[in-house]
Amino acid sequence: MRITQSVANTWKQLIVFGLVFSLLAGAILMIFLYAPTEATMGHAQRILYLHVSVTWCGLAACLAMGACSAAYMMSRNLVWDYWSQASTEVGCLCFTITLASGSLWAHEAWGVWWTWEARLTSALVLWLMLAGICLARASVDDLQSRARIGAVLAVLAICDLPILIMATRWFRGVHPIAPQMDPRMRIVLLGAMLGFTAFFALLTRQRRSQIDLAARVLTVERMGE
Amino acid sequence: METMVCAYVFAWAVVTAYLTWLAVQNGRLCRRLDELERPAKPGLSEKRSSSKAA
């Protein structure tokens, strides 16, 4: 019975992995083969599909981090903290790519690698906060204390989200708000967002399972002491 | 063209580094759990010792 269940789970996992990687591969193929080359920026404009999609994934990860941290603070159930930790790491990963791709885009479009503009600065602040949460979590051994510290810092970090999202409307800057796009470009951007979202969601789920395993190892180790 | 390649290669490198770290951690955790749970299985050491004696 257990073996049948395990085989069914393996098949289910393989199907999910196959589906997610097909979506991602499809999105990447669309970016390079289907999307038209922009007249002014040329091939460099294709950075937009990566930059926007990964930023969206980072924002979604931050929202998940905040929601799971709030759920942990209300229920004290560590399962919520595992989700929060996984989301924090994936959010940090996404914002690393966002900042690097944005910087490359800025160099091509504005002739500078970095400018202390509101949206860029708030994105950098959020990235630093996410990295700080990961470091703070790594420095605490006790699971409940780690969860509490992580949850408080996560709730503080998501206060930066409204500033990041509304920065282009609230402050004057050079970052584009919602540029006009060719319909084909719009389709590719939607496809890329779908592919990257599926991939980073799978990554978060896998990391969450691993954190669960690490907690199990820690509990068995303490039982043996 | 080079700028675009740089952006995609950087993203690929960051994701690959994270996936590699995940895989290494997974292997380490599974080995550790296996080590910790092995002596807890009842009857295994008895069976081994009885087969040696035979």
Short mmCIF file of C-alpha atoms in Angstrom, two decimals:
data_model
loop_
_atom_site.label_atom_id
_atom_site.label_comp_id
_atom_site.label_asym_id
_atom_site.label_seq_id
_atom_site.Cartn_x
_atom_site.Cartn_y
_atom_site.Cartn_z
CA MET A 1 0.00 0.00 0.00
CA ARG A 2 2.82 2.38 0.99
CA ILE A 3 4.87 1.43 -2.08
CA THR A 4 1.87 2.09 -4.39
CA GLN A 5 1.34 5.49 -2.73
CA SER A 6 5.06 6.34 -3.08
CA VAL A 7 5.07 5.38 -6.79
CA ALA A 8 1.93 7.51 -7.34
CA ASN A 9 3.62 10.46 -5.57
CA THR A 10 6.76 10.08 -7.69
CA TRP A 11 4.63 10.11 -10.85
CA LYS A 12 2.70 13.12 -9.62
CA GLN A 13 5.96 14.96 -8.91
CA LEU A 14 7.39 14.03 -12.30
CA ILE A 15 4.26 15.35 -14.05
CA VAL A 16 4.41 18.64 -12.08
CA PHE A 17 8.16 19.03 -12.82
CA GLY A 18 7.57 18.26 -16.52
CA LEU A 19 4.73 20.77 -16.74
CA VAL A 20 6.67 23.54 -15.00
CA PHE A 21 9.82 23.04 -17.06
CA SER A 22 7.76 22.93 -20.29
CA LEU A 23 6.15 26.26 -19.32
CA LEU A 24 9.56 27.79 -18.55
CA ALA A 25 11.15 26.43 -21.73
CA GLY A 26 8.17 27.69 -23.75
CA ALA A 27 8.50 31.16 -22.18
CA ILE A 28 12.25 31.32 -22.94
CA LEU A 29 11.70 30.17 -26.53
CA MET A 30 8.99 32.83 -26.96
CA ILE A 31 11.34 35.53 -25.60
CA PHE A 32 14.10 34.69 -28.08
CA LEU A 33 12.16 33.47 -31.11
CA TYR A 34 8.67 35.01 -31.10
CA ALA A 35 9.10 38.45 -29.50
CA PRO A 36 9.81 41.19 -32.08
CA THR A 37 13.09 43.12 -31.78
CA GLU A 38 12.47 46.65 -30.56
CA ALA A 39 13.58 49.46 -32.89
CA THR A 40 15.37 51.75 -30.37
CA MET A 41 16.99 49.36 -27.88
CA GLY A 42 17.36 46.32 -30.12
CA HIS A 43 18.00 42.95 -28.43
CA ALA A 44 18.62 44.59 -25.03
CA GLN A 45 14.86 45.21 -24.79
CA ARG A 46 14.41 41.44 -24.25
CA ILE A 47 15.77 41.99 -20.72
CA LEU A 48 12.32 43.43 -19.94
CA TYR A 49 10.66 39.97 -20.10
CA LEU A 50 13.08 38.63 -17.49
CA HIS A 51 13.11 41.78 -15.34
CA VAL A 52 9.33 42.24 -15.10
CA SER A 53 8.56 38.53 -14.63
CA VAL A 54 11.18 38.01 -11.94
CA THR A 55 10.15 41.20 -10.13
CA TRP A 56 6.54 40.01 -10.13
CA CYS A 57 7.70 36.65 -8.65
CA GLY A 58 9.73 38.52 -6.00
CA LEU A 59 6.72 40.64 -5.04
CA ALA A 60 4.49 37.55 -4.85
CA ALA A 61 7.12 35.84 -2.67
CA CYS A 62 7.21 38.87 -0.35
CA LEU A 63 3.41 38.89 -0.05
CA ALA A 64 3.48 35.15 0.73
CA MET A 65 6.25 35.78 3.28
CA GLY A 66 4.20 38.47 5.03
CA ALA A 67 0.96 36.44 5.00
CA CYS A 68 2.68 33.28 6.30
CA SER A 69 4.51 35.25 9.01
CA ALA A 70 1.22 36.81 10.15
CA ALA A 71 -0.38 33.34 10.15
CA TYR A 72 2.53 32.02 12.24
CA MET A 73 2.21 34.86 14.76
CA MET A 74 -1.49 34.11 15.17
CA SER A 75 -1.30 30.31 15.31
CA ARG A 76 2.32 29.61 16.45
CA ASN A 77 2.26 26.72 13.99
CA LEU A 78 5.79 26.15 12.59
CA VAL A 79 4.42 24.99 9.22
CA TRP A 80 3.60 28.65 8.44
CA ASP A 81 7.15 29.61 9.36
CA TYR A 82 8.58 27.03 6.94
CA TRP A 83 6.53 28.60 4.14
CA SER A 84 7.65 32.06 5.25
CA GLN A 85 11.33 31.06 5.24
CA ALA A 86 11.06 29.44 1.81
CA SER A 87 9.30 32.53 0.41
CA THR A 88 11.94 34.85 1.91
CA GLU A 89 14.77 32.97 0.23
CA VAL A 90 13.01 32.78 -3.13
CA GLY A 91 12.10 36.49 -2.84
CA CYS A 92 15.74 37.35 -2.15
CA LEU A 93 16.80 35.26 -5.15
CA CYS A 94 14.25 37.01 -7.39
CA PHE A 95 15.29 40.50 -6.24
CA THR A 96 18.98 39.65 -6.85
CA ILE A 97 18.07 38.94 -10.48
CA THR A 98 15.78 42.00 -10.62
CA LEU A 99 18.53 44.36 -9.43
CA ALA A 100 21.16 42.91 -11.75
CA SER A 101 18.91 42.83 -14.84
CA GLY A 102 17.59 46.32 -14.00
CA SER A 103 21.11 47.65 -13.73
CA LEU A 104 22.02 46.18 -17.13
CA TRP A 105 18.83 47.66 -18.59
CA ALA A 106 19.63 51.07 -17.03
CA HIS A 107 23.11 51.03 -18.55
CA GLU A 108 21.65 50.37 -21.99
CA ALA A 109 18.66 52.78 -21.73
CA TRP A 110 19.90 55.64 -19.53
CA GLY A 111 23.69 55.25 -19.83
CA VAL A 112 24.20 54.66 -16.08
CA TRP A 113 24.46 51.44 -14.06
CA TRP A 114 22.61 52.87 -11.07
CA THR A 115 20.71 55.96 -10.04
CA TRP A 116 19.29 56.73 -6.59
CA GLU A 117 15.76 56.91 -7.93
CA ALA A 118 12.77 56.00 -5.68
CA ARG A 119 11.88 52.66 -7.25
CA LEU A 120 15.48 51.46 -7.54
CA THR A 121 16.28 52.53 -4.00
CA SER A 122 13.17 50.89 -2.51
CA ALA A 123 13.98 47.67 -4.42
CA LEU A 124 17.52 47.75 -3.01
CA VAL A 125 16.16 48.32 0.51
CA LEU A 126 13.78 45.37 0.14
CA TRP A 127 16.61 43.13 -1.12
CA LEU A 128 18.79 44.14 1.85
CA MET A 129 15.90 43.41 4.24
CA LEU A 130 15.31 39.97 2.70
CA ALA A 131 19.01 39.14 2.90
CA GLY A 132 19.02 40.39 6.51
CA ILE A 133 16.08 38.11 7.40
CA CYS A 134 17.92 35.10 5.89
CA LEU A 135 21.05 35.98 7.94
CA ALA A 136 19.07 36.56 11.15
CA ARG A 137 17.30 33.20 10.73
CA ALA A 138 20.59 31.40 10.15
CA SER A 139 22.07 32.81 13.37
CA VAL A 140 19.34 31.36 15.69
CA ASP A 141 19.21 27.62 16.56
CA ASP A 142 15.92 27.32 18.41
CA LEU A 143 13.04 26.74 15.97
CA GLN A 144 10.41 28.82 17.81
CA SER A 145 12.78 31.77 18.46
CA ARG A 146 13.93 31.67 14.85
CA ALA A 147 10.32 31.68 13.67
CA ARG A 148 9.41 34.60 15.95
CA ILE A 149 12.38 36.73 14.82
CA GLY A 150 11.73 35.84 11.17
CA ALA A 151 8.04 36.73 11.44
CA VAL A 152 8.65 40.14 13.06
CA LEU A 153 11.32 41.06 10.50
CA ALA A 154 9.13 39.83 7.61
CA VAL A 155 6.22 42.01 8.72
CA LEU A 156 8.61 44.99 8.92
CA ALA A 157 10.04 44.19 5.48
CA ILE A 158 6.68 44.13 3.71
CA CYS A 159 6.10 47.74 4.79
CA ASP A 160 8.48 48.57 1.91
CA LEU A 161 6.16 46.91 -0.66
CA PRO A 162 3.66 49.80 -1.10
CA ILE A 163 6.57 52.24 -1.55
CA LEU A 164 8.17 49.95 -4.14
CA ILE A 165 4.93 49.45 -6.08
CA MET A 166 3.77 53.08 -5.98
CA ALA A 167 7.22 54.72 -6.26
CA THR A 168 6.83 55.65 -9.93
CA ARG A 169 3.48 57.38 -9.18
CA TRP A 170 4.40 59.04 -5.90
CA PHE A 171 7.89 60.31 -6.83
CA ARG A 172 9.26 61.77 -10.03
CA GLY A 173 11.91 59.50 -11.57
CA VAL A 174 13.26 57.85 -14.72
CA HIS A 175 11.79 54.37 -14.25
CA PRO A 176 9.06 53.66 -16.86
CA ILE A 177 5.49 53.26 -15.47
CA ALA A 178 3.53 51.28 -18.08
CA PRO A 179 5.12 51.64 -21.53
CA GLN A 180 3.14 51.09 -24.74
CA MET A 181 3.87 47.66 -26.19
CA ASP A 182 3.35 45.70 -29.38
CA PRO A 183 0.57 43.05 -28.87
CA ARG A 184 3.11 40.27 -29.54
CA MET A 185 5.40 41.69 -26.85
CA ARG A 186 2.47 41.70 -24.43
CA ILE A 187 1.76 38.01 -25.17
CA VAL A 188 5.43 37.12 -24.61
CA LEU A 189 5.49 39.08 -21.35
CA LEU A 190 2.38 37.23 -20.09
CA GLY A 191 3.89 33.89 -21.14
CA ALA A 192 7.17 34.74 -19.39
CA MET A 193 5.31 35.77 -16.22
CA LEU A 194 3.40 32.48 -16.25
CA GLY A 195 6.53 30.38 -16.84
CA PHE A 196 8.66 32.12 -14.20
CA THR A 197 5.81 32.13 -11.65
CA ALA A 198 5.34 28.36 -12.06
CA PHE A 199 9.09 27.79 -11.71
CA PHE A 200 9.59 29.94 -8.60
CA ALA A 201 6.41 28.51 -7.01
CA LEU A 202 7.82 25.01 -7.49
CA LEU A 203 11.16 26.16 -6.07
CA THR A 204 9.40 27.57 -2.98
CA ARG A 205 7.51 24.31 -2.48
CA GLN A 206 10.69 22.25 -2.78
CA ARG A 207 12.54 24.50 -0.33
CA ARG A 208 9.64 24.29 2.12
CA SER A 209 9.84 20.47 2.04
CA GLN A 210 13.58 20.71 2.67
CA ILE A 211 13.11 23.02 5.68
CA ASP A 212 10.58 20.51 7.03
CA LEU A 213 13.20 17.75 6.61
CA ALA A 214 15.85 19.88 8.36
CA ALA A 215 13.47 20.44 11.29
CA ARG A 216 12.84 16.68 11.47
CA VAL A 217 16.60 16.02 11.57
CA LEU A 218 17.00 18.59 14.36
CA THR A 219 14.15 17.04 16.39
CA VAL A 220 15.58 13.49 16.04
CA GLU A 221 19.06 14.80 16.98
CA ARG A 222 17.65 16.46 20.14
CA MET A 223 15.72 13.31 21.07
CA GLY A 224 18.97 11.34 20.88
CA GLU A 225 20.87 13.75 23.16
CA MET B 1 23.08 41.91 -27.66
CA GLU B 2 25.88 41.42 -25.06
CA THR B 3 23.83 43.19 -22.39
CA MET B 4 20.89 40.87 -22.95
CA VAL B 5 23.13 37.79 -22.85
CA CYS B 6 24.73 39.08 -19.62
CA ALA B 7 21.30 39.48 -17.95
CA TYR B 8 20.08 35.99 -18.90
CA VAL B 9 23.41 34.31 -18.06
CA PHE B 10 23.45 36.05 -14.64
CA ALA B 11 19.87 34.88 -13.92
CA TRP B 12 20.73 31.35 -15.01
CA ALA B 13 23.90 31.34 -12.85
CA VAL B 14 22.05 32.59 -9.73
CA VAL B 15 19.24 30.05 -10.10
CA THR B 16 21.71 27.21 -10.84
CA ALA B 17 23.78 28.11 -7.76
CA TYR B 18 20.65 28.03 -5.58
CA LEU B 19 19.47 24.72 -7.09
CA THR B 20 22.92 23.18 -6.52
CA TRP B 21 22.91 24.35 -2.90
CA LEU B 22 19.41 22.87 -2.46
CA ALA B 23 20.53 19.53 -3.91
CA VAL B 24 23.65 19.40 -1.70
CA GLN B 25 21.61 20.29 1.41
CA ASN B 26 19.00 17.65 0.53
CA GLY B 27 21.65 14.96 0.18
CA ARG B 28 23.27 15.95 3.49
CA LEU B 29 19.93 16.01 5.36
CA CYS B 30 18.79 12.64 3.96
CA ARG B 31 22.12 11.02 4.93
CA ARG B 32 21.93 12.53 8.42
CA LEU B 33 18.32 11.38 8.95
CA ASP B 34 19.29 7.91 7.73
CA GLU B 35 22.20 7.80 10.20
CA LEU B 36 20.00 8.95 13.07
CA GLU B 37 17.13 6.58 12.36
CA ARG B 38 19.23 3.46 11.65
CA PRO B 39 20.03 2.42 15.25
CA ALA B 40 16.44 3.06 16.26
CA LYS B 41 15.12 0.16 14.10
CA PRO B 42 14.36 -2.69 16.50
CA GLY B 43 15.62 -6.20 15.84
CA LEU B 44 18.15 -5.26 13.17
CA SER B 45 21.23 -5.58 15.39
CA GLU B 46 19.82 -8.78 16.94
CA LYS B 47 19.32 -10.34 13.52
CA ARG B 48 22.87 -9.39 12.49
CA SER B 49 24.42 -10.83 15.65
CA SER B 50 22.40 -14.07 15.35
CA SER B 51 23.44 -14.55 11.72
CA LYS B 52 27.09 -13.98 12.69
CA ALA B 53 26.83 -16.57 15.46
CA ALA B 54 25.32 -19.11 13.07
#
